[in-house]
Coordinates of C-alpha atoms and ligand atoms in Angstrom, one line a residue:
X1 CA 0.0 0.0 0.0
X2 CA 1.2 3.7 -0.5
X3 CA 1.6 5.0 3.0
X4 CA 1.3 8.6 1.5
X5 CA -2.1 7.8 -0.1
X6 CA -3.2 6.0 3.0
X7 CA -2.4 8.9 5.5
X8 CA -3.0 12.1 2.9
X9 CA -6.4 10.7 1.3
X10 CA -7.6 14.2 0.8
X11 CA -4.6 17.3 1.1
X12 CA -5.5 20.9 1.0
X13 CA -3.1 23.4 0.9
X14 CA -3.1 27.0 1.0
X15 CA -6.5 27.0 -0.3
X16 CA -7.9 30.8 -0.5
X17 CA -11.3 31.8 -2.0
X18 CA -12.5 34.7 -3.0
X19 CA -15.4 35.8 -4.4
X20 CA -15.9 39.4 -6.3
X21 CA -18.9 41.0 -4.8
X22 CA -20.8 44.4 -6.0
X23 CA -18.6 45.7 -2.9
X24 CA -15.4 44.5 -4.3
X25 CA -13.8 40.6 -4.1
X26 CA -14.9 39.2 -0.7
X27 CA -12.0 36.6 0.9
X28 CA -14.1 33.7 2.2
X29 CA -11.7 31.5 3.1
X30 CA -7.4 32.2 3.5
X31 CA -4.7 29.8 4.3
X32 CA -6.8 26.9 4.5
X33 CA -4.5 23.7 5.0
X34 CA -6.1 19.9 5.8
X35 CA -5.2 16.7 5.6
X36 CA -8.1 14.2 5.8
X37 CA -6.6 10.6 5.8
X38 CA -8.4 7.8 4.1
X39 CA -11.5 6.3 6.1
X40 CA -11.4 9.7 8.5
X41 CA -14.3 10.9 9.6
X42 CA -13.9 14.6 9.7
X43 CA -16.4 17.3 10.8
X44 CA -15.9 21.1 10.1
X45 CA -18.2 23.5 12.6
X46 CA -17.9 26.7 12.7
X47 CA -20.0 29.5 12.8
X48 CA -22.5 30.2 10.0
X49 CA -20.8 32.5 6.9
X50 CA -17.5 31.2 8.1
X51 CA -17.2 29.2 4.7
X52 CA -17.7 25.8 5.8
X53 CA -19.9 25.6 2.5
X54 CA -17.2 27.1 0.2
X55 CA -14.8 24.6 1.2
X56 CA -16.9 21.8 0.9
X57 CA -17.8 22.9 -2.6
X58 CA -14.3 23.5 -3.7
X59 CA -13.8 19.6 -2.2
X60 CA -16.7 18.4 -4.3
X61 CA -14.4 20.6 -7.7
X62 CA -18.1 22.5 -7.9
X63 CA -15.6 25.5 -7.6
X64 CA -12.3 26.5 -7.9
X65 CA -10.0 28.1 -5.5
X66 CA -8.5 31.1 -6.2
X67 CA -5.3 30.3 -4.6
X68 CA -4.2 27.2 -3.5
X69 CA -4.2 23.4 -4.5
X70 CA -6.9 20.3 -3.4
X71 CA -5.7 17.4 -3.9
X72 CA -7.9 13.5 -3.6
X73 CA -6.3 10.4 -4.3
X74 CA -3.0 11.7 -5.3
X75 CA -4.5 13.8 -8.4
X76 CA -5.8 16.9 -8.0
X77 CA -9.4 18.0 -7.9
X78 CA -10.0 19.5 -11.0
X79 CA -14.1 19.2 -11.0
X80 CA -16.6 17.3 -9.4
X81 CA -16.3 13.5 -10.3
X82 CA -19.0 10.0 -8.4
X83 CA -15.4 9.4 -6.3
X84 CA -16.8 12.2 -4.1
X85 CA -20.7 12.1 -3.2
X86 CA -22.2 15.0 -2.0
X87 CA -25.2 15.9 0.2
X88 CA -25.9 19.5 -0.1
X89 CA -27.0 22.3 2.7
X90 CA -29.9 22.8 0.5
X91 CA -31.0 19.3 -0.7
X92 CA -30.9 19.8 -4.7
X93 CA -32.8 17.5 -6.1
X94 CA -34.1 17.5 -10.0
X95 CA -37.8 18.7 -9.5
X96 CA -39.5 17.3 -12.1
X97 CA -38.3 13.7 -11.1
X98 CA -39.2 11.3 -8.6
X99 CA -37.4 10.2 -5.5
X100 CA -36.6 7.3 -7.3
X101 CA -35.6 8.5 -10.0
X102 CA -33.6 11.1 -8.9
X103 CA -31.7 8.3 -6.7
X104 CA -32.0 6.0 -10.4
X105 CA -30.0 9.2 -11.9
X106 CA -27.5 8.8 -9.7
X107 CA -26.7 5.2 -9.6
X108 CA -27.4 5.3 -13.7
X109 CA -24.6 7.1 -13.9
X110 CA -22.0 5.3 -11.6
X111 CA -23.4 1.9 -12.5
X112 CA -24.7 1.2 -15.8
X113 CA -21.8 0.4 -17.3
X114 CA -21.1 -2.3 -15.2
X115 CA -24.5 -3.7 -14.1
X116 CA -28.0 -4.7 -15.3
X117 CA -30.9 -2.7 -14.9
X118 CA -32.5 -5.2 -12.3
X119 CA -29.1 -4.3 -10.1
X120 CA -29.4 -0.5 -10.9
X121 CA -33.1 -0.8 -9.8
X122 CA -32.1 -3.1 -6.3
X123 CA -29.4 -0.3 -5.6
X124 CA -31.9 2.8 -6.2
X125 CA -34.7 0.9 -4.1
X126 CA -31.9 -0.4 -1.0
X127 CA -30.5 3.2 -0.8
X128 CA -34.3 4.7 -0.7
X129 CA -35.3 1.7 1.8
X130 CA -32.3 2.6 4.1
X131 CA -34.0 6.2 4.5
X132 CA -37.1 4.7 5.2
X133 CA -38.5 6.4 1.7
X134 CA -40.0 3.5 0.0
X135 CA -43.4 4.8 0.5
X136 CA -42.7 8.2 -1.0
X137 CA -40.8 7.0 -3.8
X138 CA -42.7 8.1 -6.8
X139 CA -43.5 11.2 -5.2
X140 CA -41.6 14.5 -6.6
X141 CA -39.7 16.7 -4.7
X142 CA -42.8 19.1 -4.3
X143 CA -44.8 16.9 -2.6
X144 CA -42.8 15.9 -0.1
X145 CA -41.2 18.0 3.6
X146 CA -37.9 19.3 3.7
X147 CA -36.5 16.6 5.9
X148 CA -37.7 13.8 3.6
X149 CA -36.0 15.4 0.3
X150 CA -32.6 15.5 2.7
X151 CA -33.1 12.3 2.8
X152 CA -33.6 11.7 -1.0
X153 CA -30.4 13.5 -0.8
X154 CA -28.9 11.1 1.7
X155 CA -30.0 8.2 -0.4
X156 CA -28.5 9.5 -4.0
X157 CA -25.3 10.4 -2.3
X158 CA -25.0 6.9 -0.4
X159 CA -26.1 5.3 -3.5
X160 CA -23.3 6.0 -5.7
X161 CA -20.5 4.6 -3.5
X162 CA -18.7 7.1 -3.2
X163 CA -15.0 6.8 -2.0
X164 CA -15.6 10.3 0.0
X165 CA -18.5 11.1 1.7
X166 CA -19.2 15.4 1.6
X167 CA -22.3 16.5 3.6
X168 CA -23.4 20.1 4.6
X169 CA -25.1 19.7 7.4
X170 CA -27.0 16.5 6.3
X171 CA -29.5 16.2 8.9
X172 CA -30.4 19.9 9.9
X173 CA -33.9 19.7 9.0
X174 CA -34.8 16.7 10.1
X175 CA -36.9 16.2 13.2
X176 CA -34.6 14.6 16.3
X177 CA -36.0 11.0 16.2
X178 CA -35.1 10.9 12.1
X179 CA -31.9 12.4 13.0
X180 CA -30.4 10.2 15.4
X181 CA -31.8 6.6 12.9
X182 CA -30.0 8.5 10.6
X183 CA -26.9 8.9 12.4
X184 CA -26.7 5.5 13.4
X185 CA -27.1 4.0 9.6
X186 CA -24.4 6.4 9.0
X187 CA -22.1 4.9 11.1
X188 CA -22.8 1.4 10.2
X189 CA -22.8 2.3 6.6
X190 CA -19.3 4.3 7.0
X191 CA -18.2 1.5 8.6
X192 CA -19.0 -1.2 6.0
X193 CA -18.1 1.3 2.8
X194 CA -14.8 2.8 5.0
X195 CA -15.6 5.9 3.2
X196 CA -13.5 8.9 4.0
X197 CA -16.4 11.5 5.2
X198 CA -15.8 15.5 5.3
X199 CA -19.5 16.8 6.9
X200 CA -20.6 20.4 8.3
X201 CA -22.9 20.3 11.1
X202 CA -23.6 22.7 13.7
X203 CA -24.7 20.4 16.1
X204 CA -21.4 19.7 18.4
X205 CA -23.1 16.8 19.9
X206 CA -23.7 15.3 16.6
X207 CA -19.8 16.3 15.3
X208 CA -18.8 14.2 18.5
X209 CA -21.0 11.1 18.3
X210 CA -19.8 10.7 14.9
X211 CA -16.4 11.8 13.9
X212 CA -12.7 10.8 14.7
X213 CA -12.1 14.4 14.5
X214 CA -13.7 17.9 14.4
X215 CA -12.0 20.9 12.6
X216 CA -12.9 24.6 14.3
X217 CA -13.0 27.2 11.7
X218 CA -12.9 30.7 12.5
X219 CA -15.5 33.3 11.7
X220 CA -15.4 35.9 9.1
X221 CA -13.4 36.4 6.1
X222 CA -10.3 35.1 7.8
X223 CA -11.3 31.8 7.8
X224 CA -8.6 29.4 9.2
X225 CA -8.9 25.7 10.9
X226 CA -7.3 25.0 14.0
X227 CA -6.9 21.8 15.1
Ligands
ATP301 N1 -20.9 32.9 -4.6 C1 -20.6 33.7 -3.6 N2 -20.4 35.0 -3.9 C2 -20.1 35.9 -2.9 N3 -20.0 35.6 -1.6 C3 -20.1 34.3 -1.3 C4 -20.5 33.3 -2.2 N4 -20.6 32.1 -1.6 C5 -20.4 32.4 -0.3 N5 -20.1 33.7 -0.1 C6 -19.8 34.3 1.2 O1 -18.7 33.6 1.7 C7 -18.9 33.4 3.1 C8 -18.8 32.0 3.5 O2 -20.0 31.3 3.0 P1 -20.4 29.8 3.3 O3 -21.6 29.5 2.6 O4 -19.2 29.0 3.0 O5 -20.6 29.8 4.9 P2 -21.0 28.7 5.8 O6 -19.9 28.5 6.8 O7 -21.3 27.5 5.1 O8 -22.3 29.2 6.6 P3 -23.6 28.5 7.1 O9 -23.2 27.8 8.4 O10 -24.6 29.6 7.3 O11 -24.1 27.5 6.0 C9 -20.2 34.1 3.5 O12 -19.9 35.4 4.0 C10 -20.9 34.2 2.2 O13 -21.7 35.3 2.1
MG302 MG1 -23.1 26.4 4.7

């Protein structure tokens, strides 16, 4: 094994992002160095606007950093890619779909090359099962609450297989029972997949029940992680 890609799974490295504003470019993140190591569970809190969100994007290759390199798997991130699965602040799913299909969409695309449609359809319905969705599956995005189209999210995200894990705050809408079922088929699935997971929360509770380590990052435009 390559001890470098065992320890260094995911390096990031004098990452700095700026965005340009009507007021002029806004610094969002500066000097932003982490090394996640593979099968890590790493949470990032923080308080909200302190870029939590920009980093996880520019992990996911959504964006690019101004400054700075990101590097997964010894290459670097150049865009977003199903190695990386991502669960978004605001779950994102295509509207105009189902549950299952938006979780079909997902697999579809990791899958199909390698499997039949029966195993593409066992994957979508074993990912939506696992969120306890079955029952809502062929409903669309708008007819279902907030916490269940996080989960839709959770589903897709868990159904590609991904090799890292990203989550923004995965389980903030959802209701405290939800939440903690949630919590603990994330564990056991971590566990089984050994995927390396980077996740936002605000709950510190939550960041300590499930991660082998928590990363502070500082308010305001300054943002830097101490560890
Ligand atoms: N596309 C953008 N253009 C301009 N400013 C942005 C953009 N995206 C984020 N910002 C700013 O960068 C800062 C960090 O935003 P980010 O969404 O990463 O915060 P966060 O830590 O995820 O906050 P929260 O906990 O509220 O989700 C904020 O001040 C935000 O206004
Ligand atoms: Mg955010």
């Amino acid at each position: 094994m390559n001890e470098n890609l065992s320890t260094r799974y995911i390096q990031i490295a004098g990452v700095e992002q700026t965005f340009s504003t009507r007021k002029g470019p806004f610094v969002a993140l500066r000097s932003i160095d982490l090394d996640v190591a593979k099968g890590e569970f790493v949470t990032l809190i923080g308080h909200s606007g302190c870029g939590k969100s920009t980093l996880l994007n520019l992990i996911a290759g959504l964006t690019r950093p101004t400054q700075g390199t990101l590097i997964c798997a010894n290459r670097e991130i150049s865009g977003p890619g199903p190695d990386r699965g991502v669960v978004f602040q605001n779950h994102s799913l295509l509207p105009w779909l189902t549950c299952y299909e938006n979780v079909y969409l997902a697999v579809e695309r990791v899958f199909a090359a390698t499997e039949s449609r029966s195993q593409l359809k066992a994957r979508t319905e074993s990912a939506l099962a696992m969120v306890g969705l079955t029952p809502a599956a062929q409903k669309r995005p708008g007819e279902i609450s907030g916490g269940m189209k996080q989960r839709v999210g959770i589903a897709r995200a868990l159904s590609m297989e991904p090799k890292v894990l990203l989550m923004d705050e995965p389980f903030g809408a959802l209701d405290a029972l939800t939440r903690a079922k949630l919590q603990d088929e994330l564990l056991q699935i971590v566990a089984t997949t050994r995927s390396t997971v980077v996740m936002v929360t605000h709950d510190v509770d939550e960041a300590v029940l499930l991660s082998d380590r928590i990363v502070m990052m500082t308010n305001g435009p300054k943002a830097t992680i101490v560890m």
